[in-house]
Amino acid sequence: MAAQNIQSVPTAVEPSRASRLPRALVALTIATALALAVGLYMALVYAGMESTQGNVQRIFYIHMPSFFGAFLAFSATVVGGGMYLRTRQTKWDVLALAGVEVGLMLSLVNLATGSIWARPIWNTWWTWDPRLTSAAIMGLTYMAYLMLRAGIENPEQRRRFASVYGILAISTVIMTLIIIRIRPDTIHPAPIGGSPQDAQGDFNLTPSMVTALLTNLPIWGLLVPITLMWWRIRLENLRERVDSLKIRLMEK
């Protein structure tokens, strides 16, 4: 009986250790929250009103940066998938999963804000423009990733298949990124280009607008995805610890 009590001590201590928040994560979360507040102020207050589109153009400061945040997260999936295939270490599969979930969320933000912008500008919530279609395909592709994981019971097989799928799926992200440059029939604006002459669309960016955009790019493109992925990795690690504790308790 005494031996059983001694063996149960680590089981009781382990969850408390796992539940402690890393100081770096707390600091990063606070910094991200403050940065989001600053970014919203820059977008909604500091930036001047665009002369052609009016106030609806302000959504662009979230719409564009959120796509780059999704790109970063999906790139993390490629790294995680590749490293898992090489090392077979579960931590890399957890990174890949976190990248897909966070990237999918940010891509949905990109689609939603784009639709809100399109309603007053194009007089429609949606049109099968090449850029919009490729963005929708990208989202559906990563939704299918999650369905693939849910449909495979064997953990090793699930991780292996998901790693390969996650690496191949990045092609839809790249296509969405470059399609406005290779399809002349797109009506989607391309306000950023190699030179002012290369830019397309009815955007008249003032210095305050450029500042607001450059402020929100690192917030949505770096801070938000990194913070959310870290939280998602932590959550997945806690779930795996709980599952292992359940198995150990059932074996006793």
PDB file of N, CA and C in Angstrom, residues 47-55 57-58 61 202-206 209:
ATOM      1  N   ALA A  47      -4.925  56.576 -39.122  1.00  0.00           N
ATOM      2  CA  ALA A  47      -4.872  56.614 -40.586  1.00  0.00           C
ATOM      3  C   ALA A  47      -5.980  57.511 -41.127  1.00  0.00           C
ATOM      4  N   GLY A  48      -5.639  58.290 -42.121  1.00  0.00           N
ATOM      5  CA  GLY A  48      -6.648  59.139 -42.736  1.00  0.00           C
ATOM      6  C   GLY A  48      -7.634  58.338 -43.573  1.00  0.00           C
ATOM      7  N   MET A  49      -8.756  58.944 -43.876  1.00  0.00           N
ATOM      8  CA  MET A  49      -9.769  58.263 -44.681  1.00  0.00           C
ATOM      9  C   MET A  49      -9.351  58.267 -46.144  1.00  0.00           C
ATOM     10  N   GLU A  50      -9.425  57.110 -46.782  1.00  0.00           N
ATOM     11  CA  GLU A  50      -9.045  56.974 -48.184  1.00  0.00           C
ATOM     12  C   GLU A  50     -10.036  57.749 -49.056  1.00  0.00           C
ATOM     13  N   SER A  51      -9.524  58.501 -50.027  1.00  0.00           N
ATOM     14  CA  SER A  51     -10.346  59.445 -50.781  1.00  0.00           C
ATOM     15  C   SER A  51     -11.359  58.774 -51.692  1.00  0.00           C
ATOM     16  N   THR A  52     -11.049  57.566 -52.191  1.00  0.00           N
ATOM     17  CA  THR A  52     -11.949  56.889 -53.130  1.00  0.00           C
ATOM     18  C   THR A  52     -12.931  55.962 -52.433  1.00  0.00           C
ATOM     19  N   GLN A  53     -12.435  55.143 -51.502  1.00  0.00           N
ATOM     20  CA  GLN A  53     -13.259  54.107 -50.896  1.00  0.00           C
ATOM     21  C   GLN A  53     -13.898  54.527 -49.575  1.00  0.00           C
ATOM     22  N   GLY A  54     -13.372  55.538 -48.947  1.00  0.00           N
ATOM     23  CA  GLY A  54     -13.932  55.981 -47.682  1.00  0.00           C
ATOM     24  C   GLY A  54     -13.442  55.132 -46.518  1.00  0.00           C
ATOM     25  N   ASN A  55     -14.240  55.100 -45.455  1.00  0.00           N
ATOM     26  CA  ASN A  55     -13.818  54.424 -44.228  1.00  0.00           C
ATOM     27  C   ASN A  55     -13.728  52.912 -44.371  1.00  0.00           C
ATOM     28  N   GLN A  57     -12.156  51.287 -46.357  1.00  0.00           N
ATOM     29  CA  GLN A  57     -10.781  50.913 -46.693  1.00  0.00           C
ATOM     30  C   GLN A  57      -9.970  50.574 -45.455  1.00  0.00           C
ATOM     31  N   ARG A  58     -10.416  51.027 -44.283  1.00  0.00           N
ATOM     32  CA  ARG A  58      -9.671  50.782 -43.053  1.00  0.00           C
ATOM     33  C   ARG A  58      -9.565  49.292 -42.729  1.00  0.00           C
ATOM     34  N   TYR A  61      -6.280  47.195 -43.301  1.00  0.00           N
ATOM     35  CA  TYR A  61      -5.150  47.091 -42.375  1.00  0.00           C
ATOM     36  C   TYR A  61      -5.191  45.800 -41.555  1.00  0.00           C
ATOM     37  N   ASP A 202      -7.496  50.906 -56.777  1.00  0.00           N
ATOM     38  CA  ASP A 202      -7.832  52.307 -56.522  1.00  0.00           C
ATOM     39  C   ASP A 202      -7.460  52.716 -55.102  1.00  0.00           C
ATOM     40  N   PHE A 203      -6.214  52.547 -54.725  1.00  0.00           N
ATOM     41  CA  PHE A 203      -5.745  52.944 -53.404  1.00  0.00           C
ATOM     42  C   PHE A 203      -4.862  54.184 -53.542  1.00  0.00           C
ATOM     43  N   ASN A 204      -5.205  55.209 -52.772  1.00  0.00           N
ATOM     44  CA  ASN A 204      -4.387  56.404 -52.714  1.00  0.00           C
ATOM     45  C   ASN A 204      -3.823  56.493 -51.300  1.00  0.00           C
ATOM     46  N   LEU A 205      -2.706  55.818 -51.072  1.00  0.00           N
ATOM     47  CA  LEU A 205      -2.156  55.692 -49.726  1.00  0.00           C
ATOM     48  C   LEU A 205      -1.393  56.945 -49.337  1.00  0.00           C
ATOM     49  N   THR A 206      -1.810  57.528 -48.224  1.00  0.00           N
ATOM     50  CA  THR A 206      -1.120  58.677 -47.651  1.00  0.00           C
ATOM     51  C   THR A 206      -0.067  58.177 -46.671  1.00  0.00           C
ATOM     52  N   MET A 209      -1.550  56.313 -43.770  1.00  0.00           N
ATOM     53  CA  MET A 209      -2.052  54.984 -44.138  1.00  0.00           C
ATOM     54  C   MET A 209      -0.916  53.980 -44.225  1.00  0.00           C
TER      55      MET A 209
END
